[in-house]
Amino acid sequence: MHETTTLLVEVGALLFLLGLLGRLSRRIGLSPIPLYLLAGLAFGHGGLLPLNASEEFFAVGAEIGVILLLVMLGLEYSANELVGNLRSAAPAGLIDGLLNALPGAAFALLLGWDWVAALVLAGITWVSSSGVIAKVLADLGRLGNRETPVILSVLVIEDLAMAFYLPLVTAVLAGSGLLGGGIALGVAVGTVLLVLVVAIRYGNLISTAMSAKDPEALLLGVLGMTLLVAGIAAKLQVSAAVGAFLVGIALSGPVAHHATELLTPLRDLFAAVFFVFFGLVTDPRDIPPVLLPALALAVITMATKTLTGYLAARRVGIAEPGRWRTGLALVPRGEFSIVIAGLAVAAGSVEPKLAALATAYVLITVVTGPMLARLPDFAWFKRWLRQRGAAQRARAVPVQD
C-alpha cells in the first residue's frame, strides 16, 4: 500500500509539473520538449530529487508514447500515399544513410574504438527521432504542410531500415556471427513485408470492422490493435514504431478521422511521459567528460541531416522555405539512438564511454532540434531567404552587352 501511495504522489506531482512547464513553453513560444527533458534530468538518476517508485511506470508510459506518436502520424496518410512517398524518397533515404551514418562510424574510428563500436555509433547518428519530430510538427502546426510528406517519407525509410539494422547489430554484439545475423535479418524482412501487405491490401476491411459511431469501442479497438501489432513487431525484433505507423495507415475514412480526435489527448499525455523518461534514465554526472566530443559530433551530424532534408525536399519541387523546414525538422535524434546504445551497453563488449557519449549527443540534438525547427518562422530568416532568392535570380539573368 505504501509503495502504491508513493507511486501516485510521484506520478501526480511530476505530471502536474509537466502541465506547468507546458504552459510556460507556450507563453515563451518554445516547444515543451526541452523543458520535459530537463525535468527528467532533475528527478532521475543523479538528479536533484530522484524518483524511484515511479520509474517503471514512466518506462512503460514512454514506450506507449512513442507508439501513439507514430500511429497518429500514420492516421494522417493513406497506404497509397505511403507507397508513393517511399518510391519517391528512396534516393533521399540512400543519401540520408550516407550523410549521417558514415560520420558516426568515422568518429568512432577516430576515437580509437573498434569496428563494432563504429557500427553502433553509425546507427545512433543516422536515425532521426520520429517521436520528437512528430511532436514538433504538431506543436508548430505543420502536419498539413506540403513538405511534411517528405519528412515522413525519410522517417519511415529510417524506421524500416532500423527493422533490418537492429536484428543485425544485436547479432553482431552477441557474437552470433554471420549465420545468426542472417537469420535475424530474414525474420525482420519477412515481418515487415507481411505487415505492409496486410496494411495496403486489407486496410479497408480493418476499418470496416470498427464503428466510427461508438467512440468508446473505437478508442479501445484502435488503441488495442496498435499496442498488439507494436508488441508483436518488437517481439520479432522489428521496430514497434513501424508496426504502430502501419496500423495508422491501415485505417481510413471516418474511422481514421474519429480515431485521431480520440487519441490526441492520450498522445499528448504519453508523449510527455516519453520525454521525461528519457531524462530520468540519464545520469547528469556522466555527461561532462564526453560533452565536447558529443558536441562536435552533434554539430557535424545536425548539418548533414539538415542537408539531407534540404536535398530531399528540393528533389520533389518544394520551395526554398519548405526545404529548410524539412532539413531542420529532421535534426533531433532520440528513441532509436537510445535503443541502439542500450543494446551495446547490455552486450558489454563495446567501448564503455559509448553510452555516455550517445546520451550527451542525443540530449544536445533533442534540446536544440525543436529550437532549430522554428528558425524558418522568424522574420529575419524569411528576410534572409528573400535576399538569397533575389541574389540567385540576379545571377541567373544573362548580362546584356
XYZ file of C-alpha atoms in Angstrom:
401
model
C 0.000 0.000 0.000
C 2.828 2.393 0.891
C 4.531 1.782 -2.484
C 1.280 2.460 -4.335
C 0.771 5.707 -2.424
C 4.331 6.830 -3.194
C 3.794 5.977 -6.855
C 0.641 8.091 -7.011
C 2.366 11.028 -5.313
C 5.419 10.905 -7.616
C 3.424 10.460 -10.827
C 0.855 13.100 -9.861
C 3.460 15.662 -8.837
C 5.549 15.153 -11.978
C 2.555 15.299 -14.333
C 1.359 18.476 -12.605
C 4.834 19.967 -13.069
C 4.761 18.996 -16.743
C 1.477 20.825 -17.127
C 3.051 23.985 -15.714
C 6.118 23.590 -17.936
C 3.932 23.043 -20.979
C 2.032 26.250 -20.242
C 5.299 28.116 -19.695
C 6.694 26.875 -23.006
C 3.600 28.103 -24.864
C 3.931 31.516 -23.250
C 7.565 31.931 -24.325
C 6.914 30.419 -27.769
C 9.053 27.284 -27.468
C 8.343 23.586 -27.839
C 7.884 21.957 -24.394
C 10.236 19.074 -25.274
C 13.466 20.623 -23.857
C 11.680 21.510 -20.609
C 10.309 17.963 -20.285
C 13.817 16.570 -20.753
C 15.297 18.912 -18.160
C 12.560 17.888 -15.713
C 13.521 14.261 -16.281
C 17.191 15.045 -15.607
C 16.297 16.877 -12.403
C 14.324 13.950 -10.978
C 16.242 10.996 -12.465
C 19.404 9.108 -11.566
C 21.893 11.569 -10.100
C 19.381 14.408 -10.221
C 18.223 16.792 -7.511
C 15.407 14.563 -6.243
C 15.423 11.038 -7.728
C 12.000 9.428 -8.180
C 12.459 5.702 -7.691
C 8.930 4.389 -7.172
C 7.566 5.702 -10.486
C 10.429 4.730 -12.810
C 8.758 1.539 -14.048
C 5.519 3.421 -14.706
C 7.335 6.023 -16.788
C 9.266 3.301 -18.648
C 6.052 1.662 -19.839
C 4.431 5.035 -20.472
C 7.400 6.109 -22.598
C 7.005 3.070 -24.868
C 3.295 3.784 -25.250
C 4.114 7.432 -26.001
C 6.343 6.572 -28.966
C 3.740 4.118 -30.278
C 0.928 6.688 -30.066
C 3.029 9.374 -31.764
C 3.682 7.038 -34.687
C 0.144 5.709 -35.083
C -1.113 9.307 -35.129
C 1.350 10.101 -37.909
C 0.106 7.056 -39.813
C -3.507 8.204 -39.496
C -2.593 11.356 -41.429
C -1.819 9.384 -44.618
C -3.289 6.568 -46.692
C -1.481 3.378 -47.727
C -1.265 4.565 -51.338
C 0.327 7.832 -50.237
C 2.866 5.855 -48.211
C 3.898 3.683 -51.156
C 4.151 6.703 -53.440
C 6.216 8.631 -50.935
C 8.547 5.679 -50.304
C 9.197 5.296 -54.019
C 9.891 8.983 -54.497
C 12.010 9.226 -51.332
C 14.194 6.135 -51.885
C 17.129 8.219 -53.231
C 16.754 10.588 -50.271
C 16.897 7.581 -47.949
C 20.178 6.489 -49.524
C 21.623 9.999 -49.176
C 20.378 10.085 -45.582
C 22.259 6.899 -44.724
C 25.486 8.029 -46.352
C 25.481 11.553 -44.912
C 24.506 10.609 -41.365
C 25.686 7.054 -40.657
C 29.200 7.439 -42.066
C 30.143 10.421 -39.838
C 29.213 8.389 -36.750
C 31.301 5.417 -37.856
C 34.238 7.638 -38.798
C 34.038 9.484 -35.470
C 34.233 6.199 -33.549
C 37.286 5.096 -35.509
C 38.960 8.483 -34.938
C 38.446 7.976 -31.203
C 40.321 4.681 -31.492
C 37.277 2.450 -30.996
C 36.820 -0.880 -32.814
C 34.578 -1.595 -35.812
C 31.713 -2.894 -33.639
C 31.561 0.435 -31.779
C 31.737 2.190 -35.161
C 28.731 0.154 -36.380
C 26.783 1.081 -33.243
C 27.625 4.802 -33.382
C 26.707 4.866 -37.087
C 23.181 3.808 -36.174
C 22.993 6.343 -33.345
C 23.854 9.273 -35.628
C 21.861 8.006 -38.607
C 18.282 7.869 -37.356
C 16.189 10.912 -36.508
C 13.691 10.733 -33.660
C 10.236 10.018 -35.057
C 8.723 10.725 -31.646
C 10.362 14.131 -31.176
C 9.752 15.208 -34.770
C 6.092 14.163 -34.666
C 5.634 16.282 -31.536
C 7.479 19.255 -33.051
C 5.385 19.153 -36.238
C 2.189 19.025 -34.181
C 3.318 21.861 -31.885
C 4.249 24.080 -34.841
C 1.043 23.267 -36.761
C 2.895 21.823 -39.744
C 1.197 18.429 -40.112
C -0.671 19.717 -43.173
C 2.318 21.451 -44.801
C 3.450 20.433 -48.261
C 6.895 19.370 -47.018
C 5.533 17.126 -44.234
C 5.112 14.053 -46.510
C 8.811 14.401 -47.415
C 9.778 14.457 -43.731
C 7.514 11.489 -43.096
C 8.998 9.537 -46.005
C 12.537 9.989 -44.674
C 11.412 8.928 -41.197
C 9.580 5.860 -42.481
C 12.583 4.770 -44.550
C 14.767 5.170 -41.466
C 12.314 3.212 -39.303
C 12.098 0.430 -41.889
C 15.894 0.409 -42.142
C 16.035 0.032 -38.348
C 13.796 -3.018 -38.673
C 16.722 -4.631 -40.502
C 19.589 -2.884 -38.697
C 18.548 -3.714 -35.120
C 18.474 -7.519 -35.563
C 21.803 -7.345 -37.391
C 23.579 -5.218 -34.764
C 22.077 -7.349 -31.978
C 23.580 -10.459 -33.544
C 26.969 -8.758 -34.004
C 27.026 -7.573 -30.387
C 26.109 -11.069 -29.187
C 28.909 -12.592 -31.262
C 26.472 -14.790 -33.202
C 28.416 -14.428 -36.428
C 27.096 -14.065 -39.960
C 24.684 -17.005 -39.731
C 22.889 -15.690 -36.644
C 22.756 -12.194 -38.114
C 21.377 -13.524 -41.398
C 18.591 -15.454 -39.659
C 17.601 -12.423 -37.557
C 17.626 -10.216 -40.642
C 15.456 -12.704 -42.571
C 12.825 -12.745 -39.823
C 12.771 -8.933 -39.788
C 12.340 -8.658 -43.573
C 9.506 -11.194 -43.599
C 7.660 -9.467 -40.776
C 7.845 -6.013 -42.337
C 6.654 -7.287 -45.723
C 3.747 -9.148 -44.096
C 2.577 -6.089 -42.179
C 2.872 -3.923 -45.311
C 0.768 -6.347 -47.370
C -1.926 -6.513 -44.697
C -1.985 -2.724 -44.294
C -2.187 -1.962 -48.013
C -4.443 -4.791 -49.263
C -6.771 -5.286 -46.309
C -6.839 -1.855 -44.727
C -10.461 -1.247 -45.778
C -11.581 -4.459 -44.070
C -9.861 -3.379 -40.865
C -11.625 -0.013 -40.963
C -14.974 -1.681 -41.685
C -14.602 -3.882 -38.593
C -14.598 -0.748 -36.396
C -17.503 1.631 -35.914
C -16.890 5.359 -36.010
C -20.287 5.887 -34.326
C -19.238 4.339 -30.992
C -16.361 6.416 -29.531
C -15.659 4.073 -26.627
C -15.462 0.941 -28.771
C -13.419 2.777 -31.421
C -10.897 4.060 -28.864
C -10.449 0.640 -27.286
C -10.263 -1.104 -30.659
C -7.716 1.218 -32.257
C -5.565 1.501 -29.141
C -5.651 -2.247 -28.527
C -4.806 -3.131 -32.115
C -1.962 -0.594 -32.184
C -0.372 -1.902 -28.998
C -0.867 -5.518 -30.133
C 0.805 -5.021 -33.514
C 3.596 -2.929 -31.987
C 4.228 -5.584 -29.350
C 4.318 -8.418 -31.894
C 6.692 -6.390 -34.071
C 9.001 -5.789 -31.107
C 8.914 -9.491 -30.176
C 10.053 -10.332 -33.694
C 12.954 -7.834 -33.386
C 11.171 -5.378 -35.679
C 10.581 -1.772 -34.688
C 7.413 -1.307 -32.640
C 7.240 2.176 -34.165
C 6.998 0.693 -37.671
C 4.148 -1.585 -36.587
C 2.264 1.314 -34.992
C 2.742 3.508 -38.044
C 1.439 0.794 -40.367
C -1.660 0.355 -38.201
C -2.304 4.058 -38.676
C -2.111 3.923 -42.454
C -4.292 0.773 -42.498
C -7.198 2.781 -41.099
C -9.058 5.105 -43.433
C -12.193 7.208 -43.852
C -14.373 8.269 -40.914
C -12.677 5.688 -38.672
C -9.287 7.380 -39.135
C -10.784 10.842 -38.589
C -12.574 9.947 -35.360
C -9.640 7.868 -34.101
C -7.397 10.920 -34.489
C -9.733 13.016 -32.352
C -9.972 10.346 -29.658
C -6.260 9.523 -29.485
C -4.936 13.098 -29.479
C -5.224 13.657 -25.677
C -3.662 10.248 -24.990
C -0.836 11.015 -27.403
C -0.085 14.321 -25.682
C -0.039 12.680 -22.242
C 2.194 9.734 -23.095
C 4.456 11.781 -25.391
C 5.261 13.985 -22.402
C 5.952 10.830 -20.363
C 8.339 9.607 -23.085
C 10.456 12.755 -22.969
C 10.515 12.797 -19.170
C 11.611 9.166 -19.009
C 14.431 9.910 -21.425
C 15.760 12.396 -18.885
C 15.008 10.166 -15.880
C 17.322 7.383 -17.059
C 20.199 9.767 -17.797
C 22.700 10.494 -15.021
C 23.820 14.125 -15.397
C 27.222 13.237 -13.854
C 28.124 11.061 -16.862
C 27.753 13.889 -19.359
C 30.606 16.411 -18.658
C 33.551 14.095 -19.567
C 32.154 13.407 -23.053
C 30.435 16.726 -23.647
C 32.961 18.226 -26.080
C 33.198 15.125 -28.353
C 29.396 14.814 -28.259
C 29.025 18.490 -29.145
C 31.411 18.168 -32.090
C 29.587 15.088 -33.365
C 26.228 16.812 -32.915
C 27.286 19.898 -34.892
C 28.561 17.753 -37.765
C 25.539 15.477 -37.984
C 22.987 18.249 -37.448
C 24.490 19.918 -40.508
C 24.445 16.690 -42.555
C 20.855 15.935 -41.500
C 19.758 19.441 -42.482
C 21.415 18.931 -45.862
C 19.615 15.593 -46.210
C 16.199 17.165 -45.688
C 17.014 20.135 -47.907
C 18.032 17.893 -50.812
C 15.036 15.577 -50.322
C 12.596 18.493 -50.416
C 14.305 20.128 -53.411
C 14.088 16.857 -55.320
C 10.263 16.894 -55.188
C 9.931 20.593 -56.018
C 9.398 22.087 -52.545
C 10.122 25.819 -52.371
C 13.135 27.222 -50.502
C 11.389 27.855 -47.131
C 9.948 24.337 -47.146
C 13.373 22.855 -47.862
C 14.808 24.492 -44.759
C 11.793 23.451 -42.678
C 12.347 19.872 -43.851
C 16.054 19.812 -43.066
C 15.854 21.499 -39.679
C 12.897 19.355 -38.588
C 14.961 16.186 -39.081
C 17.765 17.243 -36.702
C 16.673 15.560 -33.405
C 17.831 12.030 -32.593
C 16.056 10.124 -29.845
C 14.358 6.816 -29.165
C 16.176 4.619 -31.702
C 19.548 6.102 -30.774
C 18.939 5.273 -27.131
C 17.744 1.759 -28.033
C 20.911 1.129 -30.045
C 23.133 2.450 -27.248
C 21.206 0.308 -24.774
C 21.866 -2.825 -26.834
C 25.586 -2.044 -26.826
C 25.643 -1.457 -23.065
C 23.728 -4.683 -22.393
C 26.180 -6.642 -24.545
C 29.102 -5.279 -22.516
C 31.507 -5.821 -25.388
C 31.957 -2.275 -26.694
C 33.716 0.897 -25.604
C 32.399 1.836 -22.114
C 32.294 5.566 -22.948
C 29.881 4.955 -25.836
C 26.761 5.065 -23.661
C 27.640 8.432 -22.084
C 28.611 9.861 -25.477
C 25.339 8.679 -27.015
C 23.318 10.160 -24.156
C 25.027 13.558 -24.352
C 24.761 13.534 -28.158
C 21.042 12.758 -28.148
C 20.329 15.331 -25.450
C 22.105 18.031 -27.483
C 20.142 17.241 -30.638
C 16.825 16.792 -28.813
C 17.153 20.099 -26.951
C 18.442 22.151 -29.906
C 16.403 20.405 -32.617
C 12.966 21.823 -31.693
C 14.536 25.268 -31.403
C 16.196 24.999 -34.810
C 12.902 23.819 -36.326
C 11.426 27.240 -35.508
C 14.098 29.195 -37.409
C 12.161 29.358 -40.722
C 9.277 31.080 -38.866
C 11.403 34.034 -37.728
C 11.201 37.280 -39.699
C 14.980 37.634 -40.047
C 15.241 34.131 -41.521
C 12.455 34.842 -44.024
C 14.203 38.106 -44.948
C 17.494 36.222 -45.459
C 15.717 33.708 -47.726
C 14.224 36.529 -49.816
C 17.637 38.179 -50.184
C 19.203 34.834 -51.076
C 16.491 34.171 -53.667
C 16.926 37.635 -55.194
C 20.697 37.122 -55.451
C 20.209 33.741 -57.141
C 17.755 35.227 -59.651
C 20.173 38.075 -60.365
C 22.978 35.614 -61.115
C 20.669 33.644 -63.393
C 19.871 36.704 -65.599
C 22.309 36.902 -68.520
C 24.367 40.080 -68.770
C 23.377 42.314 -71.730
C 26.154 43.739 -73.901
